[in-house]
Amino acid sequence: MDPVVIPILVAVLAVIFLVSASVRVVPQARRYNIERFGRYRRTLQPGLNFVVPVADRINTKLDVREQVYSSDPRPVITEDNLVVNIDTVLYYQITDPRAAAYEVSDYLQAIDQLTVTTLRNVIGGMDLEETLTSREEINARLRTVLDDATGKWGIRVNRVEIKAIDPPHSIKEAMEKQMRAERDKRAAILHAEGERQAKILTAEGTKQSDILEAQGTQQAMILRADGEAQAVERVFQAVHRNNADPKILAYKYLETLPHLANSDNNTFWVIPGELTEAVRTVTTAFGDKSASGPPEVAQTTPTPDEKPAESVTGAPALEAGAAPTLDAVTAAVEAAKEADAAVSEAKAEAEAASSTQPPRPNRKKADTDE
């Protein structure tokens, strides 16, 4: 090989090495810190950059995008001396690559320790219930403290969130029992309210139903009474308008007597004293003079050896205060039979007279003439 070619090749290789060593391509959202002879020189921006070979070197490569850091659960004591484990989520972004590389040795560890310290200061002034219900306040106080402390490190804390708050197991059980009791209480209250409303509505419905039923009964009784009153008034007017004599009234009275005996609730019935008067009136109207008066009874005073005198009809006479005998009962039954026969005969004669005879006022006048 020609001795001249070798130096040329060495020179070319050296030039290629120097060119490649002097060119640096930085990706987007990255920042490179350049040191020259161990001293910070500058920060390379995204794109094509040139450095001095051998003299300049890249010290740190940083990502300036927003990043998420989740810490491990850390024990924190509350104001009421309860230990709770709290783990947080931190959202941060590097704003100054030089300060992040040279102001703090490990910014993630520094942020983690600062977060734990701040949490203990904040949670130490709160009890457990306030800790569980004041997450927004805790997040805001953490972000304020971390943002002030990390500003000189070239880091901006955008957001701090409490991921979980884990109280002790015994406290969890007590809280679950309390929550269960509260829910049972609310359920019992709601159930009682429902039953109360149901009873109130049922009572109101029953009240309205009773009122409407009473009003309906009242109206029905009023209408029924009005109807009966009108019927009685019409009958009364018809009787007075037609000038009904006592004979017709006596006949109607006799017609009503059998209905009294047909009632299911009557085990016996009494013949009223007006029966003989009614029979006398009816029989007199149709010319039966034999029934015009009751049979006479012989007024004799019996001797001690003689039996009591009997009436004309054959029924034994009763002494004052004496109990009725079997003959007296038989005589009463026969009298009732005679009365029924007289009523039947009076009905037949009345029907015949109503079809053949002139009006009753003329008949009454004829009877008077006789």
PDB file of N, CA and C in Angstrom, residues 71-103:
ATOM      1  N   SER A  71     -46.300   8.334  45.131  1.00  0.00           N
ATOM      2  CA  SER A  71     -45.504   7.972  46.305  1.00  0.00           C
ATOM      3  C   SER A  71     -46.083   6.742  46.989  1.00  0.00           C
ATOM      4  N   ASP A  72     -45.279   6.100  47.781  1.00  0.00           N
ATOM      5  CA  ASP A  72     -45.733   4.945  48.564  1.00  0.00           C
ATOM      6  C   ASP A  72     -46.547   5.426  49.761  1.00  0.00           C
ATOM      7  N   PRO A  73     -47.440   4.559  50.289  1.00  0.00           N
ATOM      8  CA  PRO A  73     -48.219   4.956  51.474  1.00  0.00           C
ATOM      9  C   PRO A  73     -47.305   5.284  52.650  1.00  0.00           C
ATOM     10  N   ARG A  74     -47.591   6.412  53.272  1.00  0.00           N
ATOM     11  CA  ARG A  74     -46.791   6.859  54.407  1.00  0.00           C
ATOM     12  C   ARG A  74     -47.699   7.018  55.624  1.00  0.00           C
ATOM     13  N   PRO A  75     -47.244   6.544  56.811  1.00  0.00           N
ATOM     14  CA  PRO A  75     -48.059   6.701  58.022  1.00  0.00           C
ATOM     15  C   PRO A  75     -48.070   8.149  58.498  1.00  0.00           C
ATOM     16  N   VAL A  76     -49.275   8.616  58.829  1.00  0.00           N
ATOM     17  CA  VAL A  76     -49.460   9.986  59.319  1.00  0.00           C
ATOM     18  C   VAL A  76     -50.374   9.922  60.527  1.00  0.00           C
ATOM     19  N   ILE A  77     -50.044  10.677  61.578  1.00  0.00           N
ATOM     20  CA  ILE A  77     -50.835  10.691  62.809  1.00  0.00           C
ATOM     21  C   ILE A  77     -51.772  11.891  62.782  1.00  0.00           C
ATOM     22  N   THR A  78     -53.048  11.636  63.028  1.00  0.00           N
ATOM     23  CA  THR A  78     -54.050  12.699  63.051  1.00  0.00           C
ATOM     24  C   THR A  78     -54.081  13.383  64.414  1.00  0.00           C
ATOM     25  N   GLU A  79     -54.929  14.374  64.543  1.00  0.00           N
ATOM     26  CA  GLU A  79     -55.024  15.120  65.795  1.00  0.00           C
ATOM     27  C   GLU A  79     -55.563  14.254  66.929  1.00  0.00           C
ATOM     28  N   ASP A  80     -56.458  13.292  66.612  1.00  0.00           N
ATOM     29  CA  ASP A  80     -57.008  12.406  67.629  1.00  0.00           C
ATOM     30  C   ASP A  80     -56.180  11.136  67.793  1.00  0.00           C
ATOM     31  N   ASN A  81     -54.877  11.213  67.426  1.00  0.00           N
ATOM     32  CA  ASN A  81     -53.896  10.146  67.680  1.00  0.00           C
ATOM     33  C   ASN A  81     -54.255   8.834  66.984  1.00  0.00           C
ATOM     34  N   LEU A  82     -54.700   8.935  65.757  1.00  0.00           N
ATOM     35  CA  LEU A  82     -54.952   7.760  64.934  1.00  0.00           C
ATOM     36  C   LEU A  82     -53.956   7.759  63.774  1.00  0.00           C
ATOM     37  N   VAL A  83     -53.382   6.601  63.511  1.00  0.00           N
ATOM     38  CA  VAL A  83     -52.398   6.474  62.443  1.00  0.00           C
ATOM     39  C   VAL A  83     -53.118   6.064  61.162  1.00  0.00           C
ATOM     40  N   VAL A  84     -52.963   6.873  60.134  1.00  0.00           N
ATOM     41  CA  VAL A  84     -53.550   6.574  58.834  1.00  0.00           C
ATOM     42  C   VAL A  84     -52.437   6.550  57.791  1.00  0.00           C
ATOM     43  N   ASN A  85     -52.596   5.699  56.807  1.00  0.00           N
ATOM     44  CA  ASN A  85     -51.646   5.611  55.701  1.00  0.00           C
ATOM     45  C   ASN A  85     -52.181   6.399  54.517  1.00  0.00           C
ATOM     46  N   ILE A  86     -51.352   7.345  54.052  1.00  0.00           N
ATOM     47  CA  ILE A  86     -51.765   8.229  52.963  1.00  0.00           C
ATOM     48  C   ILE A  86     -50.732   8.126  51.848  1.00  0.00           C
ATOM     49  N   ASP A  87     -51.226   7.891  50.648  1.00  0.00           N
ATOM     50  CA  ASP A  87     -50.348   7.951  49.479  1.00  0.00           C
ATOM     51  C   ASP A  87     -50.880   8.997  48.521  1.00  0.00           C
ATOM     52  N   THR A  88     -49.956   9.719  47.891  1.00  0.00           N
ATOM     53  CA  THR A  88     -50.299  10.864  47.067  1.00  0.00           C
ATOM     54  C   THR A  88     -49.840  10.644  45.633  1.00  0.00           C
ATOM     55  N   VAL A  89     -50.414  11.441  44.744  1.00  0.00           N
ATOM     56  CA  VAL A  89     -50.031  11.464  43.332  1.00  0.00           C
ATOM     57  C   VAL A  89     -49.621  12.898  43.007  1.00  0.00           C
ATOM     58  N   LEU A  90     -48.408  13.043  42.434  1.00  0.00           N
ATOM     59  CA  LEU A  90     -47.842  14.358  42.170  1.00  0.00           C
ATOM     60  C   LEU A  90     -47.681  14.553  40.665  1.00  0.00           C
ATOM     61  N   TYR A  91     -48.188  15.687  40.172  1.00  0.00           N
ATOM     62  CA  TYR A  91     -48.025  16.062  38.767  1.00  0.00           C
ATOM     63  C   TYR A  91     -47.073  17.265  38.726  1.00  0.00           C
ATOM     64  N   TYR A  92     -45.919  17.082  38.068  1.00  0.00           N
ATOM     65  CA  TYR A  92     -44.902  18.135  38.053  1.00  0.00           C
ATOM     66  C   TYR A  92     -44.325  18.252  36.633  1.00  0.00           C
ATOM     67  N   GLN A  93     -43.622  19.356  36.436  1.00  0.00           N
ATOM     68  CA  GLN A  93     -42.997  19.632  35.145  1.00  0.00           C
ATOM     69  C   GLN A  93     -41.712  20.417  35.381  1.00  0.00           C
ATOM     70  N   ILE A  94     -40.640  20.049  34.617  1.00  0.00           N
ATOM     71  CA  ILE A  94     -39.340  20.730  34.733  1.00  0.00           C
ATOM     72  C   ILE A  94     -39.373  21.991  33.880  1.00  0.00           C
ATOM     73  N   THR A  95     -39.161  23.107  34.506  1.00  0.00           N
ATOM     74  CA  THR A  95     -39.162  24.389  33.792  1.00  0.00           C
ATOM     75  C   THR A  95     -37.744  24.934  33.571  1.00  0.00           C
ATOM     76  N   ASP A  96     -36.814  24.515  34.424  1.00  0.00           N
ATOM     77  CA  ASP A  96     -35.420  24.974  34.309  1.00  0.00           C
ATOM     78  C   ASP A  96     -34.515  23.748  34.394  1.00  0.00           C
ATOM     79  N   PRO A  97     -34.032  23.230  33.236  1.00  0.00           N
ATOM     80  CA  PRO A  97     -33.184  22.019  33.277  1.00  0.00           C
ATOM     81  C   PRO A  97     -31.890  22.225  34.062  1.00  0.00           C
ATOM     82  N   ARG A  98     -31.302  23.423  33.968  1.00  0.00           N
ATOM     83  CA  ARG A  98     -30.055  23.649  34.699  1.00  0.00           C
ATOM     84  C   ARG A  98     -30.256  23.553  36.201  1.00  0.00           C
ATOM     85  N   ALA A  99     -31.354  24.197  36.735  1.00  0.00           N
ATOM     86  CA  ALA A  99     -31.602  24.154  38.185  1.00  0.00           C
ATOM     87  C   ALA A  99     -31.982  22.744  38.624  1.00  0.00           C
ATOM     88  N   ALA A 100     -32.749  22.028  37.796  1.00  0.00           N
ATOM     89  CA  ALA A 100     -33.118  20.666  38.167  1.00  0.00           C
ATOM     90  C   ALA A 100     -31.909  19.753  38.239  1.00  0.00           C
ATOM     91  N   ALA A 101     -30.861  20.056  37.443  1.00  0.00           N
ATOM     92  CA  ALA A 101     -29.670  19.198  37.447  1.00  0.00           C
ATOM     93  C   ALA A 101     -28.651  19.619  38.485  1.00  0.00           C
ATOM     94  N   TYR A 102     -28.572  20.921  38.810  1.00  0.00           N
ATOM     95  CA  TYR A 102     -27.479  21.386  39.655  1.00  0.00           C
ATOM     96  C   TYR A 102     -27.935  21.933  41.014  1.00  0.00           C
ATOM     97  N   GLU A 103     -29.272  22.249  41.193  1.00  0.00           N
ATOM     98  CA  GLU A 103     -29.722  22.798  42.460  1.00  0.00           C
ATOM     99  C   GLU A 103     -30.072  21.716  43.483  1.00  0.00           C
TER     100      GLU A 103
END
